[in-house]
Every structure is written in structure tokens, then in C-alpha cells.
CSV table of C-alpha atoms in Angstrom, one decimal:
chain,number,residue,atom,x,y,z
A,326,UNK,CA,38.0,-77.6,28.2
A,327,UNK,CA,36.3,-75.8,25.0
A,328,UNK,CA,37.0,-72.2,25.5
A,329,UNK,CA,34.3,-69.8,25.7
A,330,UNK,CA,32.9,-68.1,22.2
A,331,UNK,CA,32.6,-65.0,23.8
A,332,UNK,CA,36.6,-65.0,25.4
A,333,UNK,CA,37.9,-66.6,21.6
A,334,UNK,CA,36.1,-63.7,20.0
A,335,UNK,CA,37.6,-61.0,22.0
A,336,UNK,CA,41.3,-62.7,22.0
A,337,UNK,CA,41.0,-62.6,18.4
A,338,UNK,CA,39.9,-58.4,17.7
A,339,UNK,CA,42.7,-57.9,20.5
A,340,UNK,CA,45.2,-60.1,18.5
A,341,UNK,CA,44.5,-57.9,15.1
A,342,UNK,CA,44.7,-54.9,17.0
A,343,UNK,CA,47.6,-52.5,17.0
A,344,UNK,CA,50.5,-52.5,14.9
A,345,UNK,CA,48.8,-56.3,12.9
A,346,UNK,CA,46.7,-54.2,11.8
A,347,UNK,CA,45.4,-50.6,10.9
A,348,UNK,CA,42.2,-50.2,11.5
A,349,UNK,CA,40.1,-51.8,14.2
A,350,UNK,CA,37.4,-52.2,11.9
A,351,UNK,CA,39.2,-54.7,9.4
A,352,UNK,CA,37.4,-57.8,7.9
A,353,UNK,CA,39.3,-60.4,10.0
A,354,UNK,CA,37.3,-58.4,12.6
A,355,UNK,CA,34.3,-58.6,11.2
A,356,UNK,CA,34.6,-62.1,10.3
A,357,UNK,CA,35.3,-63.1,13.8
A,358,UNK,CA,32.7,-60.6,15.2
A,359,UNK,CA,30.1,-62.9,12.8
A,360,UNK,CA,31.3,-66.0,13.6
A,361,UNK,CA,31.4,-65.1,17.7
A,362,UNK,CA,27.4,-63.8,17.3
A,363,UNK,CA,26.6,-66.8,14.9
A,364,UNK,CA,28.2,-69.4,17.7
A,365,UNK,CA,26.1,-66.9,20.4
A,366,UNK,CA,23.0,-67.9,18.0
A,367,UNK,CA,22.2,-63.6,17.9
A,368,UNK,CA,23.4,-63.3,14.5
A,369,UNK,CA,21.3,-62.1,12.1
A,370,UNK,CA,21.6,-64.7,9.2
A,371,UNK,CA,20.1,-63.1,6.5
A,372,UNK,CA,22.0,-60.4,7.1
A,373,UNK,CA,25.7,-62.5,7.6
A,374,UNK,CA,25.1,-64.3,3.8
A,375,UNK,CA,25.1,-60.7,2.4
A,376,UNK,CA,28.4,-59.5,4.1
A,377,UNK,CA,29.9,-63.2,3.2
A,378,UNK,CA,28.7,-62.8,-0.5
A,379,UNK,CA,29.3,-59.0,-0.8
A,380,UNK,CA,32.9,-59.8,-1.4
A,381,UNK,CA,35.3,-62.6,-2.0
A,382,UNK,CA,37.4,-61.3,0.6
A,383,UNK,CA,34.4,-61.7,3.8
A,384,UNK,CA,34.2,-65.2,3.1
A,385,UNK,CA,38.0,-66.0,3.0
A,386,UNK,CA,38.0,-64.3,6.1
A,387,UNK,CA,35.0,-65.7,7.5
A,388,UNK,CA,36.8,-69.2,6.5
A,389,UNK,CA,40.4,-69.0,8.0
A,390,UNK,CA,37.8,-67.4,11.5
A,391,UNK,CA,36.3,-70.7,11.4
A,392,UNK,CA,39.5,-73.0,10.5
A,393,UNK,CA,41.1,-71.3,13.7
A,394,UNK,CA,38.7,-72.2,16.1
A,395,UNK,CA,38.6,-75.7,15.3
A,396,UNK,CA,42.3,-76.1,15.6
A,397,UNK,CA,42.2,-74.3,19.0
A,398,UNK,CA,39.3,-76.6,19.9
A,399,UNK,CA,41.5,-79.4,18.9
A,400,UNK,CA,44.9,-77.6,21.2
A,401,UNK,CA,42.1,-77.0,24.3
A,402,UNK,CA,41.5,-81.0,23.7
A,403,UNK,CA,44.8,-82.2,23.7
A,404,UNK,CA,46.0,-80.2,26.6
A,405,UNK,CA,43.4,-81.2,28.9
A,406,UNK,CA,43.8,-85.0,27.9
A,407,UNK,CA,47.8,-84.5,28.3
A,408,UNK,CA,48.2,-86.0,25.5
A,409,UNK,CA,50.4,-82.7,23.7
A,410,UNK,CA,51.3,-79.8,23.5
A,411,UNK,CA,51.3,-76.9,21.1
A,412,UNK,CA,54.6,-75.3,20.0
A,413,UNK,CA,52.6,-71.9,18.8
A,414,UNK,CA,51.4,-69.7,21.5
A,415,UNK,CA,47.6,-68.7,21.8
A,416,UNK,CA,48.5,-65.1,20.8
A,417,UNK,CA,51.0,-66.8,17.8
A,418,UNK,CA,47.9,-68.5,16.8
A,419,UNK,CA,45.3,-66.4,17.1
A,420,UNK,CA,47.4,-63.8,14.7
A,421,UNK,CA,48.4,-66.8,12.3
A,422,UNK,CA,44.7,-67.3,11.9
A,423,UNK,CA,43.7,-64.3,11.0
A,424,UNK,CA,46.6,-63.6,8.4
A,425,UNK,CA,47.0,-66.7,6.8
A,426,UNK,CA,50.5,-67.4,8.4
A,427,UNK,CA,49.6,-71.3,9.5
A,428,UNK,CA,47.0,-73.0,7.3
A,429,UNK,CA,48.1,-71.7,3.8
A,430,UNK,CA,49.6,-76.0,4.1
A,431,UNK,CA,45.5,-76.4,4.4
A,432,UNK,CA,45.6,-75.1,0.8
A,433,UNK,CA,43.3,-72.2,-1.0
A,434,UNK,CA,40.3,-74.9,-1.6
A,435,UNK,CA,40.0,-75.5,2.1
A,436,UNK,CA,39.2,-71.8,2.2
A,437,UNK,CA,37.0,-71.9,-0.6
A,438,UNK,CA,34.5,-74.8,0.7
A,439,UNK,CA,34.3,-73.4,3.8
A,440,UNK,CA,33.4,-70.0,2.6
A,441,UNK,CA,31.2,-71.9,0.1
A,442,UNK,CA,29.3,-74.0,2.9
A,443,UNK,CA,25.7,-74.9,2.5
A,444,UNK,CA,23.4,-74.7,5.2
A,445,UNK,CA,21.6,-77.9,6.4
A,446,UNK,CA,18.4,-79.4,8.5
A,447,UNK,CA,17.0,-82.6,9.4
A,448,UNK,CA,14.7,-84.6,11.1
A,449,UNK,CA,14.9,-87.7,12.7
A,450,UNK,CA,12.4,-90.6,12.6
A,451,UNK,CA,8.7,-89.4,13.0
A,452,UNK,CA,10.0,-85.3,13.8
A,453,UNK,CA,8.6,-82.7,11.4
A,454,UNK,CA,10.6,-79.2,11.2
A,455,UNK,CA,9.1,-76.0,8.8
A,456,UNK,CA,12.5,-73.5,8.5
A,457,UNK,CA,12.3,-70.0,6.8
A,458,UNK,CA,14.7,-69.5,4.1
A,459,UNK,CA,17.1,-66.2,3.8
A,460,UNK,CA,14.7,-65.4,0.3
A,461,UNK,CA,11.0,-65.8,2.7
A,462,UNK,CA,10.8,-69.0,1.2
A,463,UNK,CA,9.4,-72.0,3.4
A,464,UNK,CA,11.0,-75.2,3.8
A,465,UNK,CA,9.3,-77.8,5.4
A,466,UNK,CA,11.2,-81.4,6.3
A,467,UNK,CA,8.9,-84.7,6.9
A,468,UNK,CA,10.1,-87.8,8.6
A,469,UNK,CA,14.1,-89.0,8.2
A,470,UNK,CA,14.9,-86.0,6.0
A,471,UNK,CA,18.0,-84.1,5.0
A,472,UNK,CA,18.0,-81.2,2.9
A,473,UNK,CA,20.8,-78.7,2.0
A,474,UNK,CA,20.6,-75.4,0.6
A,475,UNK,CA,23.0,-72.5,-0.5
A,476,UNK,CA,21.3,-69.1,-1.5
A,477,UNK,CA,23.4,-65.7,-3.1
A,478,UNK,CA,21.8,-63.3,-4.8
A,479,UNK,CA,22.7,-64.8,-8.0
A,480,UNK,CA,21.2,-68.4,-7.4
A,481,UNK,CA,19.4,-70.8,-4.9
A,482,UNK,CA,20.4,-74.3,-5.1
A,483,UNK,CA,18.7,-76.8,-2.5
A,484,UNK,CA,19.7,-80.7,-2.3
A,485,UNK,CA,17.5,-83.3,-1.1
A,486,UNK,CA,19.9,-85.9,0.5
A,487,UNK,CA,16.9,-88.3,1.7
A,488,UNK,CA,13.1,-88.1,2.9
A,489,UNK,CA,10.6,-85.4,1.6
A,490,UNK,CA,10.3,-81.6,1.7
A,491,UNK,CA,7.3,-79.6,0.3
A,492,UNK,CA,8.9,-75.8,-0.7
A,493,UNK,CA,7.1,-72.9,-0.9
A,494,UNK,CA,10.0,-70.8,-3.5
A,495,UNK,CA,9.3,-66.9,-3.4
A,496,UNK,CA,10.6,-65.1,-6.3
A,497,UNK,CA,13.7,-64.5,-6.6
A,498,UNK,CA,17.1,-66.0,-8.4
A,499,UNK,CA,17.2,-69.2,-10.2
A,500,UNK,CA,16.2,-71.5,-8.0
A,501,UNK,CA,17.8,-75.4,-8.6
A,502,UNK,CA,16.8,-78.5,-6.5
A,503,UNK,CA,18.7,-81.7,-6.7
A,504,UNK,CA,18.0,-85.2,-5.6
A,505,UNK,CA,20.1,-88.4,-6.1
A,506,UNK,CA,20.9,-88.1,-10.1
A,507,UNK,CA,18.4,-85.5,-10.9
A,508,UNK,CA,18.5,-81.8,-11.0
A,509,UNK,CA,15.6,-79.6,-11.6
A,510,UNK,CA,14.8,-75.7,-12.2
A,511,UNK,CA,11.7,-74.3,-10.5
A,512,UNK,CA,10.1,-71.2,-10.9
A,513,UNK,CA,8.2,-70.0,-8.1
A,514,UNK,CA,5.6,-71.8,-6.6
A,515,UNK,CA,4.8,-74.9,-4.4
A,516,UNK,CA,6.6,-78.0,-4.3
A,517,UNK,CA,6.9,-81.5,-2.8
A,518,UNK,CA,10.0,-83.2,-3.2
A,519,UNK,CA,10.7,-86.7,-2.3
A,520,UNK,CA,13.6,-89.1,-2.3
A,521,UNK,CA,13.0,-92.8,-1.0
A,522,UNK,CA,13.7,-95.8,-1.3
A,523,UNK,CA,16.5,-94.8,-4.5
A,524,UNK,CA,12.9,-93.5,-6.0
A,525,UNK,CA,12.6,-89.5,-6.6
A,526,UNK,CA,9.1,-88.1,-6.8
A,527,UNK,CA,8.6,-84.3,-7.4
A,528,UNK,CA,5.0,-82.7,-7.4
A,529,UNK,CA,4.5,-79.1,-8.6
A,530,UNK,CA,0.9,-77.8,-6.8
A,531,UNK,CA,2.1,-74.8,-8.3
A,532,UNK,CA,4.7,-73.5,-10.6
A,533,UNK,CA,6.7,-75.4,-12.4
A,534,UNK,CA,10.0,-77.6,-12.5
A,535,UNK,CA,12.0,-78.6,-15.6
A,536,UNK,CA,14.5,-81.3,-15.3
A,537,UNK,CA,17.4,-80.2,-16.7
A,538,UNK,CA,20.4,-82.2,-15.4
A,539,UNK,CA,20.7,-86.3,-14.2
A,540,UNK,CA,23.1,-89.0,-15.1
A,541,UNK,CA,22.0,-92.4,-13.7
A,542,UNK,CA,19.5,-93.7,-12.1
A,543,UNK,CA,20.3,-97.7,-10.8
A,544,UNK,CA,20.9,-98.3,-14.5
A,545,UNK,CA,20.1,-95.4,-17.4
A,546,UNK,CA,18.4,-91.8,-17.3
A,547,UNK,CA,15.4,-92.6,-19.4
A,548,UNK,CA,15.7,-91.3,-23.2
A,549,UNK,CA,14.1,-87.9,-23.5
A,550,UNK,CA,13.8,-87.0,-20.1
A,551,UNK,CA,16.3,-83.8,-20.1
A,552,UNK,CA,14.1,-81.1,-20.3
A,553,UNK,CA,11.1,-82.6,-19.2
A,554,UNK,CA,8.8,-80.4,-17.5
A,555,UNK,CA,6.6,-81.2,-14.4
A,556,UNK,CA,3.7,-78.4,-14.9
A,557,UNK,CA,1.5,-77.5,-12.1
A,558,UNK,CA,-1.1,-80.0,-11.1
A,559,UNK,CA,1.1,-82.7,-12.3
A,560,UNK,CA,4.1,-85.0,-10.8
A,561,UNK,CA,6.5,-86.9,-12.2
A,562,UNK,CA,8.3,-90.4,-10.7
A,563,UNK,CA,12.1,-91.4,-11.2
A,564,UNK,CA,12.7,-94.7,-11.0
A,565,UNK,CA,15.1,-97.8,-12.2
A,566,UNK,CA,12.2,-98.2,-15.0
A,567,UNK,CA,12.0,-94.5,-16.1
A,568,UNK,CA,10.3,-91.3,-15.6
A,569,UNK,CA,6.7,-91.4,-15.5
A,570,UNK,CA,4.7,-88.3,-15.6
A,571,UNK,CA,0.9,-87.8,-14.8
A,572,UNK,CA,-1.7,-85.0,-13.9
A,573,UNK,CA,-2.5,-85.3,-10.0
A,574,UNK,CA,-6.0,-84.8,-8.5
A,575,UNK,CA,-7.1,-83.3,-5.7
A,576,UNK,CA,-7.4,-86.6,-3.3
A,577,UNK,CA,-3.9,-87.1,-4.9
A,578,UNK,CA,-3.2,-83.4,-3.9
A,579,UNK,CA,-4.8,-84.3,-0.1
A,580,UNK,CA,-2.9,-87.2,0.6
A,581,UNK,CA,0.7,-85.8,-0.5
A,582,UNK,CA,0.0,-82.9,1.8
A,583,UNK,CA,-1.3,-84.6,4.9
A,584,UNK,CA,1.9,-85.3,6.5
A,585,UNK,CA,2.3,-81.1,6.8
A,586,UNK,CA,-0.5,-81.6,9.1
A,587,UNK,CA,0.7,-84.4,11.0
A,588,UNK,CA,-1.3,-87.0,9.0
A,589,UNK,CA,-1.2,-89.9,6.8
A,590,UNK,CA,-3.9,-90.3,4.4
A,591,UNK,CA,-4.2,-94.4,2.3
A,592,UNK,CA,-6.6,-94.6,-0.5
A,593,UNK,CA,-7.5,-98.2,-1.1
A,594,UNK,CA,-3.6,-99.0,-0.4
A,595,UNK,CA,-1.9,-102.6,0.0
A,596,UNK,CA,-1.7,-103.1,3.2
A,597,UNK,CA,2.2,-104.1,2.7
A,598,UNK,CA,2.4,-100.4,1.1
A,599,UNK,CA,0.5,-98.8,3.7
A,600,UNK,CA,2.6,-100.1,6.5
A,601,UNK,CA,5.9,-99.4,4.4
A,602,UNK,CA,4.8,-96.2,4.0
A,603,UNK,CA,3.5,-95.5,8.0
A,604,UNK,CA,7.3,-97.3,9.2
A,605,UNK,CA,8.8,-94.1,8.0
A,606,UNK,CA,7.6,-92.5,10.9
A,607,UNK,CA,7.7,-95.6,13.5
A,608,UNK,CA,10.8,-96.2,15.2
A,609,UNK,CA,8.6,-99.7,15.9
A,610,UNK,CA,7.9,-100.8,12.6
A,611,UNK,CA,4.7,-103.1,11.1
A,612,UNK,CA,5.3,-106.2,9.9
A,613,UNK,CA,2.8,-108.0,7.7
A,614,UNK,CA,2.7,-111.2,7.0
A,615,UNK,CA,2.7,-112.7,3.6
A,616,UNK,CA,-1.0,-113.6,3.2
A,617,UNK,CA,-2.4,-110.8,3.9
A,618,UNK,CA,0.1,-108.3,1.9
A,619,UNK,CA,-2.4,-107.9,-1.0
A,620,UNK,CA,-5.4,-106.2,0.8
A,621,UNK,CA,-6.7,-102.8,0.4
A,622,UNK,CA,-7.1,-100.4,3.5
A,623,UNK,CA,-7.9,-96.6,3.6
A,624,UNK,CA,-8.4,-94.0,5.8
A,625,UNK,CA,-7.2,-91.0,7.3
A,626,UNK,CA,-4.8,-91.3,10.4
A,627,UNK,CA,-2.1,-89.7,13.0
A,628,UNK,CA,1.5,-90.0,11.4
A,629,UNK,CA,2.6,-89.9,15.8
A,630,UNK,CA,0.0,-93.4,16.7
A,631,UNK,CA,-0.7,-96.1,14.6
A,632,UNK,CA,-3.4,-97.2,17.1
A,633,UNK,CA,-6.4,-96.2,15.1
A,634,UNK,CA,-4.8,-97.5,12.1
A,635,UNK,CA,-3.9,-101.1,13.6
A,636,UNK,CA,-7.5,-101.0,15.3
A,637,UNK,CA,-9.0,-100.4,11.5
A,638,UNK,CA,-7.0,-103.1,10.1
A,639,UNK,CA,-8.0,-105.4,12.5
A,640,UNK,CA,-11.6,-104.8,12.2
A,641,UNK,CA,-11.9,-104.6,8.4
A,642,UNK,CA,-9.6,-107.3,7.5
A,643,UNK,CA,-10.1,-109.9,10.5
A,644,UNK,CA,-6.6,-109.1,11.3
A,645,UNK,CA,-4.5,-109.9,14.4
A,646,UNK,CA,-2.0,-107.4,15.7
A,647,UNK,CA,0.7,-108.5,18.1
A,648,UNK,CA,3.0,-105.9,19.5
A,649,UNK,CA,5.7,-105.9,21.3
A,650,UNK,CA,9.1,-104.2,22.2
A,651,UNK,CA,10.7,-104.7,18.8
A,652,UNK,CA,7.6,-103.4,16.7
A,653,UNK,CA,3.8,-105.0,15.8
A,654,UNK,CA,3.3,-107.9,13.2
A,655,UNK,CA,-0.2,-108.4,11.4
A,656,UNK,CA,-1.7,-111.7,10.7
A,657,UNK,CA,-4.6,-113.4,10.3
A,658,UNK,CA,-6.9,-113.9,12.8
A,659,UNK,CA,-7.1,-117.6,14.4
């Protein structure tokens, strides 16, 4: 059985107490009253990152806190399933935790990832999430996303493992956002990132990004492209043909921002690309068949019902929509 966070947390300031250690008010005990609160969910976040990045020592400690739980989470499991035993008391490994005495075998970089963890969201198909950062930035995650981000007072770095964010970035330290091979400094401003399909899309509404790492992108960074920079107004597109940049307008502007709102906006789209583009939020997905790939829809729509967009399809085009449990195919009409 997982032992309460609130019992864990007081064997641990007991088992630093006394003649371990000389004052009450030691980091291990601060560590493990942050780690107790941040388990609780009453921690004050913003708050915690500045004791952990105040001094090298809060996050070592912070680090061999967290190692220790998991190993007793992984002593509670093996006891209950009988399946062994530990030859370390739970007072014997409480102390070892806090002082180092068992996982220095782990090895200093153990302790050094874990104090240098990123935080991370995401969203699953068709969920949209808006998270305020520790700087009062805004991050807001579309459909299928996950985004990381790490944030001292010396830099903010954000990585874009897949989907599409739009960032609002106060001022602050140099801020860095990454995505598949490419790496880009933003000042502050507005931004919508996106990374699908092995395609990475970045549009600056305002502010301005300069690209100023990548190595590969399915084949060759194009030539020139270090140092690029994406102005406001503009975007730029990485693909396995190259980096294309180009001014946006405001229907552009409108229909990269309408999923924020829940929506999904097509300006005389393929109807292929339209549905490729709505199946990011379907769990169901459109099908369409071959001969009627090429034809142009548009319209404004809900990202949560493709009702109104299948009606409008079948109406404009003469289309026939057939749905059923495994998802909805398009075809001509009969």
C-alpha cells in the first residue's frame, strides 16, 4: 500500500531530527517539507523554483527527497506483493535518504537531472489546456500536445515535443523554444508554435524569434537559415524542402488563432487538408475518398463536432457522408 505523503513527510523531519542533525530547520528539511506540500498540491510553485534555484545545495536536496520516496514506494510495493523484503529499516532509510548514505551507487548525475527537471503539460486528442507560467507568461496547448519548459532567473527554455502552443512571453530572461531540430530565441511577445507531421511552423503576432540553433531536418538544415529571423506579422515553415518565410495577414492571423477559441477556420482548403487538419481533434477520423480529394471547402466551424462541417460538405460538394463506429468516409453522391 503507497504510504501517505503527509506520514512520509513527517517520518522524514523526525528522522533528521536530533543528534543527525543540528538544527531543525536544515535543508533536507526544507526539501522534504516542499516536496510533502508539492505532493499535497498546496505548494506554492513559483515560490519552490526560487528556493530550488537559490542554491545548488536546495536542489540536491530536493533530489535525494524525491529519489527516497520512489524507492520506499517501490519497498511498500514489494512488501504488499510478498514478493521481498528490504534489509534497511524504514528509519535506516529514511536517514540514508536524506544524507546521501544509499544512492551515492545512483551516481551525482542522477542528482543533477532530478534537480534539473523540467516541468511538463499535455493534452490529449481534442482537449485544450491554457497554464500560467512561474514568469506571468501564458501557455496555451491545442490538440495532442506536449510541451516542456524549465524557467531560472537566468533563462526560460520551452520544448515543443508535438502539437501546437500559442505563448504569450512576458519580459523577462532569455527566453529559448525548441522543436524537433530547431531552436529559436524570442523576445517578448506572442507566439504560435507548431510541430506536426515532422513539419515545424512558428508565427510571431508579436515580437520576434531568431533561429539560432538546428541540425537536421529529414535530410539537411537549409543553407542560411541560422540566424533567420521571424519578425512580427510574419511566419516561417520548416520542412524536408527548407525554410520558407512569408508576411501573414490578418485572415491568416484569424484562422491560426481560432483553435484558442475552440474553432477551426478553412479558407478555400482541399478537402483532403481540411479533414487532415479537423482529425487532429477527432478521435473518429474523416476519410475522403480519392476523387473528391481536390475540392475546395471553407468555413468557420466547432473543433468539438464536425456535424456542421460534414453537413457543409455534403451540400456544397454533392457529397455522401457515411459514419460509423470506426470514423466517417466522404464520397460522392450516387
Amino acid at each position: 500500500m503507497t504510504r501517505p505523503v503527509n506520514e512520509w513527510f513527517w517520518q522524514v523531519r523526525v528522522g533528521i531530527r536530533g543528534d543527525e542533525a543540528e538544527d531543525g530547520d536544515t535543508v533536507e528539511a526544507q526539501a522534504a517539507g516542499w516536496w510533502s506540500r508539492l505532493q499535497l498540491d498546496t505548494a506554492d510553485r513559483e515560490e519552490f523554483r526560487r528556493w530550488r534555484d537559490a542554491d545548488a545545495r536546495h536542489a540536491l536536496a530536493f533530489a535525494r527527497v524525491q529519489a527516497s520516496w520512489e524507492t520506499l514506494g517501490e519497498q511498500d510495493a514489494l512488501a504488499a506483493s510478498g514478493q521481498g523484503q528490504t534489509d534497511l529499516s524504514r528509519r535506516r532509510l529514511l536517514k540514508a535518504a536524506c544524507f546521501g548514505a544509499v544512492f551515492v551507487s545512483a551516481g551525482a548525475g542522477l542528482y543533477s537531472t532530478r534537480a534539473l527537471a523540467w516541468d511538463h503539460a499535455s493534452t490529449g486528442v481534442g482537449e485544450l489546456r491554457r497554464i500560467a507560467l512561474p514568469d506571468a507568461s501564458v501557455l496555451e496547448l491545442n490538440t495532442d500536445t506536449a510541451v516542456s519548459w524549465h524557467f531560472t532567473s537566468e533563462s526560460r527554455k520551452l520544448r515543443l515535443d508535438r502539437g501546437e502552443i500559442a505563448l504569450s512571453l512576458a519580459r523577462g530572461a532569455p527566453a529559448m523554444l525548441s522543436g524537433g531540430p530547431v531552436t529559436l530565441t524570442l523576445s517578448a511577445g506572442r507566439f504560435n508554435a507548431r510541430l506536426v507531421d515532422q513539419r515545424v511552423g512558428l508565427t510571431a503576432l508579436a515580437g520576434r524569434a531568431i533561429l539560432t540553433g538546428g541540425t537536421s531536418l529529414l535530410g539537411g538544415m537549409p543553407g542560411g537559415a541560422i540566424g533567420a529571423a521571424v519578425e512580427a506579422g510574419h511566419s516561417a515553415d520548416l520542412t524536408a524542402n527548407g525554410l520558407t518565410m512569408q508576411p501573414t495577414t490578418a485572415e491568416n492571423r484569424a484562422v491560426l488563432t481560432a483553435w484558442q477559441s475552440g474553432d477551426i477556420v478553412f479558407l478555400n482548403e482541399r478537402l483532403e487538408d481540411a479533414a487532415n487538419e479537423y482529425n487532429r481533434y477527432l478521435s473518429r477520423k474523416i476519410e475522403v475518398a480519392p476523387e473528391l480529394r481536390d475540392l475546395r471547402v471553407g468555413g468557420r466551424f466547432t473543433t468539438s463536432d464536425p456535424s456542421a462541417f460534414l453537413d457543409a460538405v455534403t451540400l456544397a460538394l454533392n457529397a455522401r457522408v457515411d459514419t460509423n463506429a470506426q470514423g466517417t468516409r466522404i464520397s460522392a453522391a450516387r
